[in-house]
PDB file of C-alpha atoms in Angstrom:
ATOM      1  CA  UNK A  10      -3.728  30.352  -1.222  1.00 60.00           C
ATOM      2  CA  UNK A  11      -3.390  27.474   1.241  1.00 78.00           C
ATOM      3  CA  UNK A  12      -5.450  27.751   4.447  1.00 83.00           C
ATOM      4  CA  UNK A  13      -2.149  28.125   6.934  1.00 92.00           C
ATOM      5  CA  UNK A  14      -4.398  30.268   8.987  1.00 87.00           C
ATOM      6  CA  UNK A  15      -6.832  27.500  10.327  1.00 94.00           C
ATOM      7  CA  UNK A  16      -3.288  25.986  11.823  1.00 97.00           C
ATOM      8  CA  UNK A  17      -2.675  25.385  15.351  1.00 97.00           C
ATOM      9  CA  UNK A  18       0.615  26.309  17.615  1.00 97.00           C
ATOM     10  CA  UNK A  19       1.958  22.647  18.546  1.00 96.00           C
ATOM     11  CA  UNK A  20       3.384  23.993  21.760  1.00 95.00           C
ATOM     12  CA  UNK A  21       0.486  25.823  22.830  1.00 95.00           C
ATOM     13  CA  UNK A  22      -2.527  24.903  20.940  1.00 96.00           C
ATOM     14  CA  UNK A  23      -3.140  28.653  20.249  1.00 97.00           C
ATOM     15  CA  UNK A  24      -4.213  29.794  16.610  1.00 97.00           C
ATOM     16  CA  UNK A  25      -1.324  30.417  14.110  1.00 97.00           C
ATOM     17  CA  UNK A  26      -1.626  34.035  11.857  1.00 95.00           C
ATOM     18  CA  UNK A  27       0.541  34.476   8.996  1.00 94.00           C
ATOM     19  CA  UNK A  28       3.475  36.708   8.977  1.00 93.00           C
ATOM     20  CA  UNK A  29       5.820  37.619   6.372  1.00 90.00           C
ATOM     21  CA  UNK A  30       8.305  35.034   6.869  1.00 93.00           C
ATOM     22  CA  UNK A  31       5.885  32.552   8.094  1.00 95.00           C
ATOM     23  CA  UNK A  32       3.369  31.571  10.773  1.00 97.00           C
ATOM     24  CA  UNK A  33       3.222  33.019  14.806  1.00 96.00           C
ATOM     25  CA  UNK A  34       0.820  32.521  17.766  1.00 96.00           C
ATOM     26  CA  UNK A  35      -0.176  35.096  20.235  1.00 96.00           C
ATOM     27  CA  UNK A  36       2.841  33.604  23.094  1.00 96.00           C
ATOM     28  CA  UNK A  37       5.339  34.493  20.775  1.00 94.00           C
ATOM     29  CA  UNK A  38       5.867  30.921  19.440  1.00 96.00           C
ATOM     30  CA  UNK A  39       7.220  31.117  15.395  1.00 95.00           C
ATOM     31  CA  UNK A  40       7.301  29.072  12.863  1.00 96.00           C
ATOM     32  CA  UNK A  41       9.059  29.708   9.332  1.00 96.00           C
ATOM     33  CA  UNK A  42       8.025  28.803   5.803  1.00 96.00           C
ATOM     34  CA  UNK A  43      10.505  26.241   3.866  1.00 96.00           C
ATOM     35  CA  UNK A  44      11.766  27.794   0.604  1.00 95.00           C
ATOM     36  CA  UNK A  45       8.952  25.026  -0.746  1.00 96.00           C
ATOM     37  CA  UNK A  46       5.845  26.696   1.380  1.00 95.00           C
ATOM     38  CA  UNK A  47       5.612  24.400   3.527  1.00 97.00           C
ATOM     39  CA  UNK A  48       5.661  24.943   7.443  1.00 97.00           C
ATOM     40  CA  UNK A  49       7.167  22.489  10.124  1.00 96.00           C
ATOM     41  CA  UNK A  50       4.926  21.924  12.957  1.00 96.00           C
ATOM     42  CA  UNK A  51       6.991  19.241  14.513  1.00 94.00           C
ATOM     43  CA  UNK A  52       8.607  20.133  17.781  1.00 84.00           C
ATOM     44  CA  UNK A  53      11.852  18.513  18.870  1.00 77.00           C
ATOM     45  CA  UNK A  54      10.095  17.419  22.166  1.00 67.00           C
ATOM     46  CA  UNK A  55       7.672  15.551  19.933  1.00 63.00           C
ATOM     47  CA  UNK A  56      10.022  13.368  17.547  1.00 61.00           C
ATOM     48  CA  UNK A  57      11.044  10.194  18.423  1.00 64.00           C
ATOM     49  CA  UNK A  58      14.374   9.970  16.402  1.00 66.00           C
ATOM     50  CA  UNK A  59      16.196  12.969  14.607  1.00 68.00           C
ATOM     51  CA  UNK A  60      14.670  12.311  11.318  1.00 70.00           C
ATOM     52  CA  UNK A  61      11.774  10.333  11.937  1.00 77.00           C
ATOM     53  CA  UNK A  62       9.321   9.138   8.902  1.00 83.00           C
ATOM     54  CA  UNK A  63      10.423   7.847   6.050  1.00 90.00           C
ATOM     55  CA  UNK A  64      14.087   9.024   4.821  1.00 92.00           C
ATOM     56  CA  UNK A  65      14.804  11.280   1.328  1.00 93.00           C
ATOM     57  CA  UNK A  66      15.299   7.573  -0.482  1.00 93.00           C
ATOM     58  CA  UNK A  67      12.354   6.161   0.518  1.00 93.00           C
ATOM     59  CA  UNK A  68      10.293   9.145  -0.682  1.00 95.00           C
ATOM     60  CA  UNK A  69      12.281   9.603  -3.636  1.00 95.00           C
ATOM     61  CA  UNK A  70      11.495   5.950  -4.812  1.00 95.00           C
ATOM     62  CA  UNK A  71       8.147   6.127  -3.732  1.00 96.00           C
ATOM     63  CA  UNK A  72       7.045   9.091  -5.984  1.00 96.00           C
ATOM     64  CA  UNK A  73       9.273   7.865  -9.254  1.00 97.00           C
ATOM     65  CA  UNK A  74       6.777   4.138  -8.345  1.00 97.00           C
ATOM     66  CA  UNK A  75       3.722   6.336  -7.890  1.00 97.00           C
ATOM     67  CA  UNK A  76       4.262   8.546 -10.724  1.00 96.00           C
ATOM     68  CA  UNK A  77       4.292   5.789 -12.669  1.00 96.00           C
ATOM     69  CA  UNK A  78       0.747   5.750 -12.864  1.00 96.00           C
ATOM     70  CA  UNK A  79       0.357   2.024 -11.666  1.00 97.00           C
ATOM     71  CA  UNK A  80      -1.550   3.009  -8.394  1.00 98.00           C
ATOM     72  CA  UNK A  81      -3.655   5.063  -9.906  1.00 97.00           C
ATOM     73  CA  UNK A  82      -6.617   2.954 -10.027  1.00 98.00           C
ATOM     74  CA  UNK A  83      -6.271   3.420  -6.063  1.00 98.00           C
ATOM     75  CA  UNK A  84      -6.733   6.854  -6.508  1.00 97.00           C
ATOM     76  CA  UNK A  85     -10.094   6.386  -9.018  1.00 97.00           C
ATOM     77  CA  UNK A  86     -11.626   4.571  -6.308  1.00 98.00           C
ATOM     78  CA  UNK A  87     -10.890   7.375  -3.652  1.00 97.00           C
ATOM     79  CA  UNK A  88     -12.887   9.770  -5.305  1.00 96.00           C
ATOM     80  CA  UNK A  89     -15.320   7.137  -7.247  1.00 96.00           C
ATOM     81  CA  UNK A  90     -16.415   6.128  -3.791  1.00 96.00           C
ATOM     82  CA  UNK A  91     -16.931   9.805  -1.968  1.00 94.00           C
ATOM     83  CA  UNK A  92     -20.158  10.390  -0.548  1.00 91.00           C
ATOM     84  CA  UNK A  93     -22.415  12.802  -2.417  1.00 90.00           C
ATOM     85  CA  UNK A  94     -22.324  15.050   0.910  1.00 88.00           C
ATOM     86  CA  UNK A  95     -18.486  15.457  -0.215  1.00 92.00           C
ATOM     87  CA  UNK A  96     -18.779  16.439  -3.713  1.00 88.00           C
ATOM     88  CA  UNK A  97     -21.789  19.010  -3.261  1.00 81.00           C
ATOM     89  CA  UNK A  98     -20.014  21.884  -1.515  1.00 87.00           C
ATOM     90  CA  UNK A  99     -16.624  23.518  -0.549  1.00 91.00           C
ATOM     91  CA  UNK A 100     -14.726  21.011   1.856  1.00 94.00           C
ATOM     92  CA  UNK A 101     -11.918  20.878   4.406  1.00 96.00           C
ATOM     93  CA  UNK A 102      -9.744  18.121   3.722  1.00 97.00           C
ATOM     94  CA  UNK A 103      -6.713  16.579   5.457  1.00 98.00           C
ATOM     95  CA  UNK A 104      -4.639  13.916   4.162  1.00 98.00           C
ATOM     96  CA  UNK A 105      -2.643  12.017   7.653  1.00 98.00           C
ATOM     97  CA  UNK A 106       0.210  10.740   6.585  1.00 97.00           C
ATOM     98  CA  UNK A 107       0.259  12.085   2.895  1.00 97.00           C
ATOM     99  CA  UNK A 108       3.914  11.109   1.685  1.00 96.00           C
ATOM    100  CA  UNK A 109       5.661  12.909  -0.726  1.00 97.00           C
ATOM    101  CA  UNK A 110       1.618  14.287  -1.582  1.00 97.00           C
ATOM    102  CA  UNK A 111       0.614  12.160  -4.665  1.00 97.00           C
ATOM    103  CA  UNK A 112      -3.077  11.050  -3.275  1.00 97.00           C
ATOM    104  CA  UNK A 113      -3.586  14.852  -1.813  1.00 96.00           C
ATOM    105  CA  UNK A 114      -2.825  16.749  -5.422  1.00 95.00           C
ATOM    106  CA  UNK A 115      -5.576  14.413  -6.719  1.00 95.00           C
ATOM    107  CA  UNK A 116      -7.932  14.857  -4.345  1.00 94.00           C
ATOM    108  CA  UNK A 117      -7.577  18.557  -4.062  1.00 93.00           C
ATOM    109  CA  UNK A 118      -7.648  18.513  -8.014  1.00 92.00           C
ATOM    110  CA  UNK A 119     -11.126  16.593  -8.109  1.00 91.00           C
ATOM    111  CA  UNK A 120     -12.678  18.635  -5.034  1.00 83.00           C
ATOM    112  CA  UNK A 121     -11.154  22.609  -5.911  1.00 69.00           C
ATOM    113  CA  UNK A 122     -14.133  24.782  -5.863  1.00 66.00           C
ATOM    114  CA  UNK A 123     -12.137  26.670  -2.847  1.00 83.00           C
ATOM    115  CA  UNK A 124     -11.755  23.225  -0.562  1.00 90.00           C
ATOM    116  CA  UNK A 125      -9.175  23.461   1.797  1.00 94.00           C
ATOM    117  CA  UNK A 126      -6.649  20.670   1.957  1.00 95.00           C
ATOM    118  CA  UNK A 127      -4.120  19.831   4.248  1.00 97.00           C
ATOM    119  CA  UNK A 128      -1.514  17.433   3.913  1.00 98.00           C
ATOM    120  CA  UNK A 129       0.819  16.521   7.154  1.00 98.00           C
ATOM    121  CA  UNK A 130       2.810  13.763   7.171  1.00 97.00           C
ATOM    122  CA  UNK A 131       5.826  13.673   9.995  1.00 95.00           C
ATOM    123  CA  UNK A 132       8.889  13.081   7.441  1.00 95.00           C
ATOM    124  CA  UNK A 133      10.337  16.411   6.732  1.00 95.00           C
ATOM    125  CA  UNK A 134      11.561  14.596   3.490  1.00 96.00           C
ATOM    126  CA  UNK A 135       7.892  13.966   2.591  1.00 97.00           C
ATOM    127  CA  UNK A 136       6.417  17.286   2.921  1.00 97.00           C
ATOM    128  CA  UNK A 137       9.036  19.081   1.123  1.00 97.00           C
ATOM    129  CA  UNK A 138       8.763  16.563  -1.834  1.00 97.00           C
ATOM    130  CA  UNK A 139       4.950  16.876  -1.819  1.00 97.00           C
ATOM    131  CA  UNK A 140       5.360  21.247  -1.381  1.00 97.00           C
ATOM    132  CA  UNK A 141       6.403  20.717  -5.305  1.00 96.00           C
ATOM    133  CA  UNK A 142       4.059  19.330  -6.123  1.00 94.00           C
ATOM    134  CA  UNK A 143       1.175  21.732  -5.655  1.00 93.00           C
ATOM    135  CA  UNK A 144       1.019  25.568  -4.052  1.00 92.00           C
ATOM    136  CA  UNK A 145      -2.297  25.511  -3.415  1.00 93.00           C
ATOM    137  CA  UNK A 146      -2.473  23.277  -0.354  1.00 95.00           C
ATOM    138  CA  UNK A 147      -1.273  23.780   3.224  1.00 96.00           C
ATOM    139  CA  UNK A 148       1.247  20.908   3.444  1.00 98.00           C
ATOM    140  CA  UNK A 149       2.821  20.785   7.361  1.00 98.00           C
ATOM    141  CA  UNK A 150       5.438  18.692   9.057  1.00 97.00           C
ATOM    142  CA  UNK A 151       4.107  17.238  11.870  1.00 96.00           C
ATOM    143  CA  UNK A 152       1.963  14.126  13.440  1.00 95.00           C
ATOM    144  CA  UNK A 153      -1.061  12.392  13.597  1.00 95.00           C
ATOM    145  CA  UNK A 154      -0.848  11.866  17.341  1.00 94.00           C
ATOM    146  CA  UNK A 155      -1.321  15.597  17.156  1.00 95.00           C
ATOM    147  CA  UNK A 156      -2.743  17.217  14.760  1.00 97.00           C
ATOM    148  CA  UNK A 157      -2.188  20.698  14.629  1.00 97.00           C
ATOM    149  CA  UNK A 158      -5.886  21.539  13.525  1.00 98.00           C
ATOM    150  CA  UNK A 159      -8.638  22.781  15.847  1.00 97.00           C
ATOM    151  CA  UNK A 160     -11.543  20.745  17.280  1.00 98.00           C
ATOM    152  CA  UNK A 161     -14.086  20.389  14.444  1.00 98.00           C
ATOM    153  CA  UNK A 162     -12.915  21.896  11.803  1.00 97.00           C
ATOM    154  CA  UNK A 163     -12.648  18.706   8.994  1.00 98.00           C
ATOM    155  CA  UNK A 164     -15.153  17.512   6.574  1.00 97.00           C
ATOM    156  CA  UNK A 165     -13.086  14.853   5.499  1.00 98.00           C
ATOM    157  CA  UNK A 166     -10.103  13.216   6.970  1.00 98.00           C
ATOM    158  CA  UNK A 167      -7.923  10.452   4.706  1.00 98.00           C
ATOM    159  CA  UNK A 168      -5.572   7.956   5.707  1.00 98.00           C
ATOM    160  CA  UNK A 169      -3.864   6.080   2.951  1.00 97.00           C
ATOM    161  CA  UNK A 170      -1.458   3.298   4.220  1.00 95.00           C
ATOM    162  CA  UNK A 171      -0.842   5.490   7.224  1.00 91.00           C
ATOM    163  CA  UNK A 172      -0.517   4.854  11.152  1.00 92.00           C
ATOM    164  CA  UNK A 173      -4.259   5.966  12.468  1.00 96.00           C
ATOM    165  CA  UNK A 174      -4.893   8.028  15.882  1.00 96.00           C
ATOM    166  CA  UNK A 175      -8.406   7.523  15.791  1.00 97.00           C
ATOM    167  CA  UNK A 176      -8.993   9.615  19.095  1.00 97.00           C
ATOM    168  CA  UNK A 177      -7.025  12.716  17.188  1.00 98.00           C
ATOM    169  CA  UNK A 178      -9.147  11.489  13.837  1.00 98.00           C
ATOM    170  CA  UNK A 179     -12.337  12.043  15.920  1.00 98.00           C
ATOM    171  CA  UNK A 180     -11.446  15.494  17.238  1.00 98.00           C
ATOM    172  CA  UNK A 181     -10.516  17.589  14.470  1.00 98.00           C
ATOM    173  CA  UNK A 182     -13.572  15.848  12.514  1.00 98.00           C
ATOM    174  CA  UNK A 183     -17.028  17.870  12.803  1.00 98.00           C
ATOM    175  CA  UNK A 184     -20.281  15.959  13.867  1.00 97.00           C
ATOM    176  CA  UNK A 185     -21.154  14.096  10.300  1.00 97.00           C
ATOM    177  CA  UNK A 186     -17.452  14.319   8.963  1.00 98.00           C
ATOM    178  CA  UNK A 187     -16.149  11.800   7.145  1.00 98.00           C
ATOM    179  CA  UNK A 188     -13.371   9.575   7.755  1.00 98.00           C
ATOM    180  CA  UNK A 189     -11.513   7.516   4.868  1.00 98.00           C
ATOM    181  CA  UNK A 190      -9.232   4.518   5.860  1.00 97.00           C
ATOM    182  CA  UNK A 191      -7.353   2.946   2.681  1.00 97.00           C
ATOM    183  CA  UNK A 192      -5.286  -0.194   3.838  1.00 97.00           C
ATOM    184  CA  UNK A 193      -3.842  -3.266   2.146  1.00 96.00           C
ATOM    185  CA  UNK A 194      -6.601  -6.202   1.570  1.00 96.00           C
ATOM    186  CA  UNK A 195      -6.013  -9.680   2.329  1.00 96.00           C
ATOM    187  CA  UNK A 196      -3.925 -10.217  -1.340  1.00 97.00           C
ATOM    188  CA  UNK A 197      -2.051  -7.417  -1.373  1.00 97.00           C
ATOM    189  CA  UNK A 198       1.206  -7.416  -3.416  1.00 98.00           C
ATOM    190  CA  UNK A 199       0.931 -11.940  -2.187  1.00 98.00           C
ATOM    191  CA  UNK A 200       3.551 -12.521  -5.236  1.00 98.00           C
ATOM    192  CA  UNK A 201       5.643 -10.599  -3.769  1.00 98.00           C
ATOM    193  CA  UNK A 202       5.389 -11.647  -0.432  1.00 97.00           C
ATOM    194  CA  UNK A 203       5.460 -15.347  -1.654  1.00 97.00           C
ATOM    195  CA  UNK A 204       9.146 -14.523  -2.597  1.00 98.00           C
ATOM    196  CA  UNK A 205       9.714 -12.310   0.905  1.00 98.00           C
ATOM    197  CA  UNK A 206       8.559 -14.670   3.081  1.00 97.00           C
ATOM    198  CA  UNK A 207       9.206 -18.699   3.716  1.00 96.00           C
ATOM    199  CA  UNK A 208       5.689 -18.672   4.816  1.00 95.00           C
ATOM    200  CA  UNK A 209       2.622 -15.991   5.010  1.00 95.00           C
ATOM    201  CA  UNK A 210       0.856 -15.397   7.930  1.00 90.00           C
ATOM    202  CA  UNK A 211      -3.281 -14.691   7.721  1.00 91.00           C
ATOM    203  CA  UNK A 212      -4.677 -11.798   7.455  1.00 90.00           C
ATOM    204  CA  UNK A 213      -6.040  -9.362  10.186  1.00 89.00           C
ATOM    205  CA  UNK A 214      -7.024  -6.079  10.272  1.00 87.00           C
ATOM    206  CA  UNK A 215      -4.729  -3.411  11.818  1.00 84.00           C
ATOM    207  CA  UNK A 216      -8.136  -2.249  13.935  1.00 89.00           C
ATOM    208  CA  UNK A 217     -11.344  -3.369  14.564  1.00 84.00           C
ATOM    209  CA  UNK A 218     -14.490  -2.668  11.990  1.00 83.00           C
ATOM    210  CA  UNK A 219     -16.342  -0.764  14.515  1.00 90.00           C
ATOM    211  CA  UNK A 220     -14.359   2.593  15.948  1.00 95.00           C
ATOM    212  CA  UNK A 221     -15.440   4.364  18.797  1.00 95.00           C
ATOM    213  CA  UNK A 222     -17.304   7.744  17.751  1.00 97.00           C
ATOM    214  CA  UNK A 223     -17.793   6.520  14.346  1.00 97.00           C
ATOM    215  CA  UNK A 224     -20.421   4.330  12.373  1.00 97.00           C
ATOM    216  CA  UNK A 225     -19.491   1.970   9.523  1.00 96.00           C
ATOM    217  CA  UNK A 226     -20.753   3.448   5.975  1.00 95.00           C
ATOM    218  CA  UNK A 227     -19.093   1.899   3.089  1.00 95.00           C
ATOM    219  CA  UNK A 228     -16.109  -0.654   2.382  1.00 96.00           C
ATOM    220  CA  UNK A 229     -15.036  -0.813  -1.155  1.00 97.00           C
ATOM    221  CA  UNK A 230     -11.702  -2.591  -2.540  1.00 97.00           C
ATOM    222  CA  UNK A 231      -9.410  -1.130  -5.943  1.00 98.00           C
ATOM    223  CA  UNK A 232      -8.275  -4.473  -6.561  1.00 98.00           C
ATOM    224  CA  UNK A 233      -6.121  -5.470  -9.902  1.00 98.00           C
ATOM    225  CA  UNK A 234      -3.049  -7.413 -11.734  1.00 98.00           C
ATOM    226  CA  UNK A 235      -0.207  -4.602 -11.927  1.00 98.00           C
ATOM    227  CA  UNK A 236       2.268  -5.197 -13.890  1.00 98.00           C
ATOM    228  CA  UNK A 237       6.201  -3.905 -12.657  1.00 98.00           C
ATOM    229  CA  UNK A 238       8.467  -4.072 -15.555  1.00 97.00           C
ATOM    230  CA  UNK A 239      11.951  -3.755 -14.392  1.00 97.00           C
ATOM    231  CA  UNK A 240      14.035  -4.083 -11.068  1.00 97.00           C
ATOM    232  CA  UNK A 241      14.027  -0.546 -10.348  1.00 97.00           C
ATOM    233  CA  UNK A 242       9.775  -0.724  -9.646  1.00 97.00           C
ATOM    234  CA  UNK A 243      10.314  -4.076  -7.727  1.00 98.00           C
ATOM    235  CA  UNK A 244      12.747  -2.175  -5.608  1.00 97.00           C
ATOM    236  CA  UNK A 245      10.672   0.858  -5.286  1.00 97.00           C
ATOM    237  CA  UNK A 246       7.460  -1.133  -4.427  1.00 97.00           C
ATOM    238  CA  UNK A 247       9.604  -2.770  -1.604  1.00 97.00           C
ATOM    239  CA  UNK A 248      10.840   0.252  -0.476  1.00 95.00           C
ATOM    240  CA  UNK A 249       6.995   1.490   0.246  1.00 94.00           C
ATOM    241  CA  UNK A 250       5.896  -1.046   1.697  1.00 94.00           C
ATOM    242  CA  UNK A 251       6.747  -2.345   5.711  1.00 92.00           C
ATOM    243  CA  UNK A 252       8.035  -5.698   4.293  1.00 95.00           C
ATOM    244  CA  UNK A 253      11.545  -3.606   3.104  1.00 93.00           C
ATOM    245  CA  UNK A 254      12.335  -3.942   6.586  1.00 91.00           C
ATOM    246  CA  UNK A 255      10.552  -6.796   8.286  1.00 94.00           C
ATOM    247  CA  UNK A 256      11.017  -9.581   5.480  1.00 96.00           C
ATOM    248  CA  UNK A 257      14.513 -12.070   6.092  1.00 97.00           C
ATOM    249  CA  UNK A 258      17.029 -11.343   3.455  1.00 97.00           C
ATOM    250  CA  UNK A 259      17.242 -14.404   1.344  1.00 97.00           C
ATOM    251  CA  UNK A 260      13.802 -13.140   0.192  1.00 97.00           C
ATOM    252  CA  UNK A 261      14.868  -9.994  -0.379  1.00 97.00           C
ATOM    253  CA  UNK A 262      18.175 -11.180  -2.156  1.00 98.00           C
ATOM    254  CA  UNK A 263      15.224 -13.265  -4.245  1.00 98.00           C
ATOM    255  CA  UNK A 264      13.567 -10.657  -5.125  1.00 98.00           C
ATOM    256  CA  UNK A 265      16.365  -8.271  -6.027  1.00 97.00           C
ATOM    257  CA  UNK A 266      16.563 -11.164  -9.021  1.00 98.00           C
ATOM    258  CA  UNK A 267      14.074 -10.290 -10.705  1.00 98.00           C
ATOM    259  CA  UNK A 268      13.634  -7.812 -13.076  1.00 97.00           C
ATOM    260  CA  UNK A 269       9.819  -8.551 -13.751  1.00 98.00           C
ATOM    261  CA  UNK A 270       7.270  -9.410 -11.657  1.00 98.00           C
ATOM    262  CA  UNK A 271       3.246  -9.202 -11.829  1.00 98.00           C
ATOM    263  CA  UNK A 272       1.754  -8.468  -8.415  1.00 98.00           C
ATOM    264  CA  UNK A 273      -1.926  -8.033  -6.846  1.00 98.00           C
ATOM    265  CA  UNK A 274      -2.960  -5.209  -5.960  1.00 98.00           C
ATOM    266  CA  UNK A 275      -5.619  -5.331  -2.938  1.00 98.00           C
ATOM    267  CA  UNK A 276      -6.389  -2.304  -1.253  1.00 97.00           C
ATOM    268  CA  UNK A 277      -9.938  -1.876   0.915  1.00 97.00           C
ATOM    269  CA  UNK A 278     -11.267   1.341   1.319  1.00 97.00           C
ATOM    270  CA  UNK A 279     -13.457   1.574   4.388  1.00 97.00           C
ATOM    271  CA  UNK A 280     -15.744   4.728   4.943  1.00 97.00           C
ATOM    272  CA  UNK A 281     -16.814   5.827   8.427  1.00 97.00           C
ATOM    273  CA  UNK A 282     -18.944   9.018   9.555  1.00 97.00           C
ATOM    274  CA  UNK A 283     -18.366  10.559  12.896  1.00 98.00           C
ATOM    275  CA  UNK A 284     -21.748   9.906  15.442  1.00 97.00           C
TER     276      UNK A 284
END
């Protein structure tokens, strides 16, 4: 059964016990399971819009692109590259930011051995797409700014294309956890953004190499030629991506051409263990 029970209240920080209908903290503070399993965390006070994350479209396209099969080589490298400390016992796993779930099924496939994994991601669209997916893992509505996990309590923490906290990273990780940070590379998806964009700009890093609390252990890259056969995947990649919004639209009319289109895939993996 999913761990709901490690859970924290996000009002009061107090631990969450299960109840019939759902989850409660000793103030009296309740939270309901979702006809899915899953459990929204997210208080009002806390969102930023009324339906923040990424909207029921978005995920839909995303997990018809990702079922696809033609990020899965992204998802080989994941667990090729997991430290032997990971693999050699029971684990607590969250995914931050995990979508509409496809990365956390796999990883909580290739762990099992009674690993706990959490996925949270702050689109209510996302976690009730990814509750389909599997009933084995705890998945939560709420943020990465706070994470409704206790102090310590993570082996391994995963952030796949997501929008770090590293302070909140570094809390809920214990003393030797591991922290996984999977972000485009320098060529990511560049035929694509050839058509986007009238010019690119360089490359840089969302955040420095060194974090605070953490030490630099391993940076590895999935990197390979995928191949999107119709408009429908050119569309979908677009939609998961930050250039659906940023790029001008006569490079998004450009692209919405096109009904095939070969594209890099880049993606570095960089591996840090909390000091």
């Amino acid at each position: 059964m999913p761990s709901f029970e490690m859970l924290l209240c996000p009002l009061d920080a107090a631990p969450l016990s299960r109840t019939a209908s759902g989850l409660s903290c000793p103030n009296g503070h309740s939270f309901d399971f979702a006809k899915t399993g899953y459990v929204n965390l997210l208080p009002v006070q806390n969102k930023h819009s009324k339906d923040p994350g990424d909207s029921k479209a978005m995920v839909s396209a995303r997990r018809e692109f990702l079922e696809s099969g033609l990020y899965s080589p992204i998802v080989e490298e994941i667990l090729r590259s997991r430290s032997a400390d990971l693999l050699s016992r029971a684990i607590t796993v969250l995914d931050a930011g995990c979508g509409e779930g496809y990365y956390t099924t796999r990883i909580h496939a290739a762990n099992g051995g009674g690993s706990r994994v959490f996925g949270i991601d702050i689109s209510k669209w996302a976690i009730q797409s990814a509750s389909k997916r599997s009933k084995e893992i705890a998945w939560v509505v709420g943020s990465n700014a706070r994470i409704p996990l206790p102090d310590a309590s993570l082996d391994w923490l995963v952030c796949t294309f997501g929008f770090p906290i590293f302070e909140e990273f570094l809390r809920v990780l214990k003393p030797g956890g591991w922290l996984l940070m999977v972000d485009p590379g320098a060529d990511h998806l560049l035929e694509m953004r050839r058509i986007l964009y009238p010019t690119l700009k360089s490359f840089t890093l969302p955040y420095g190499e060194q974090l605070a609390g953490f030490k630099p252990a391993e940076v590895t890259t999935a990197r390979y030629l995928a191949q999107l056969s119709s408009q429908a995947q050119i569309s979908q990649l677009l939609s998961m991506t930050p250039h659906q919004h940023k790029s001008p639209k006569a490079g998004r009319d450009a692209l919405s051409k096109l009904e095939r289109l070969d594209v890099t895939v880049d993606v570095c993996l960089r591996w840090y263990q909390k000091l």
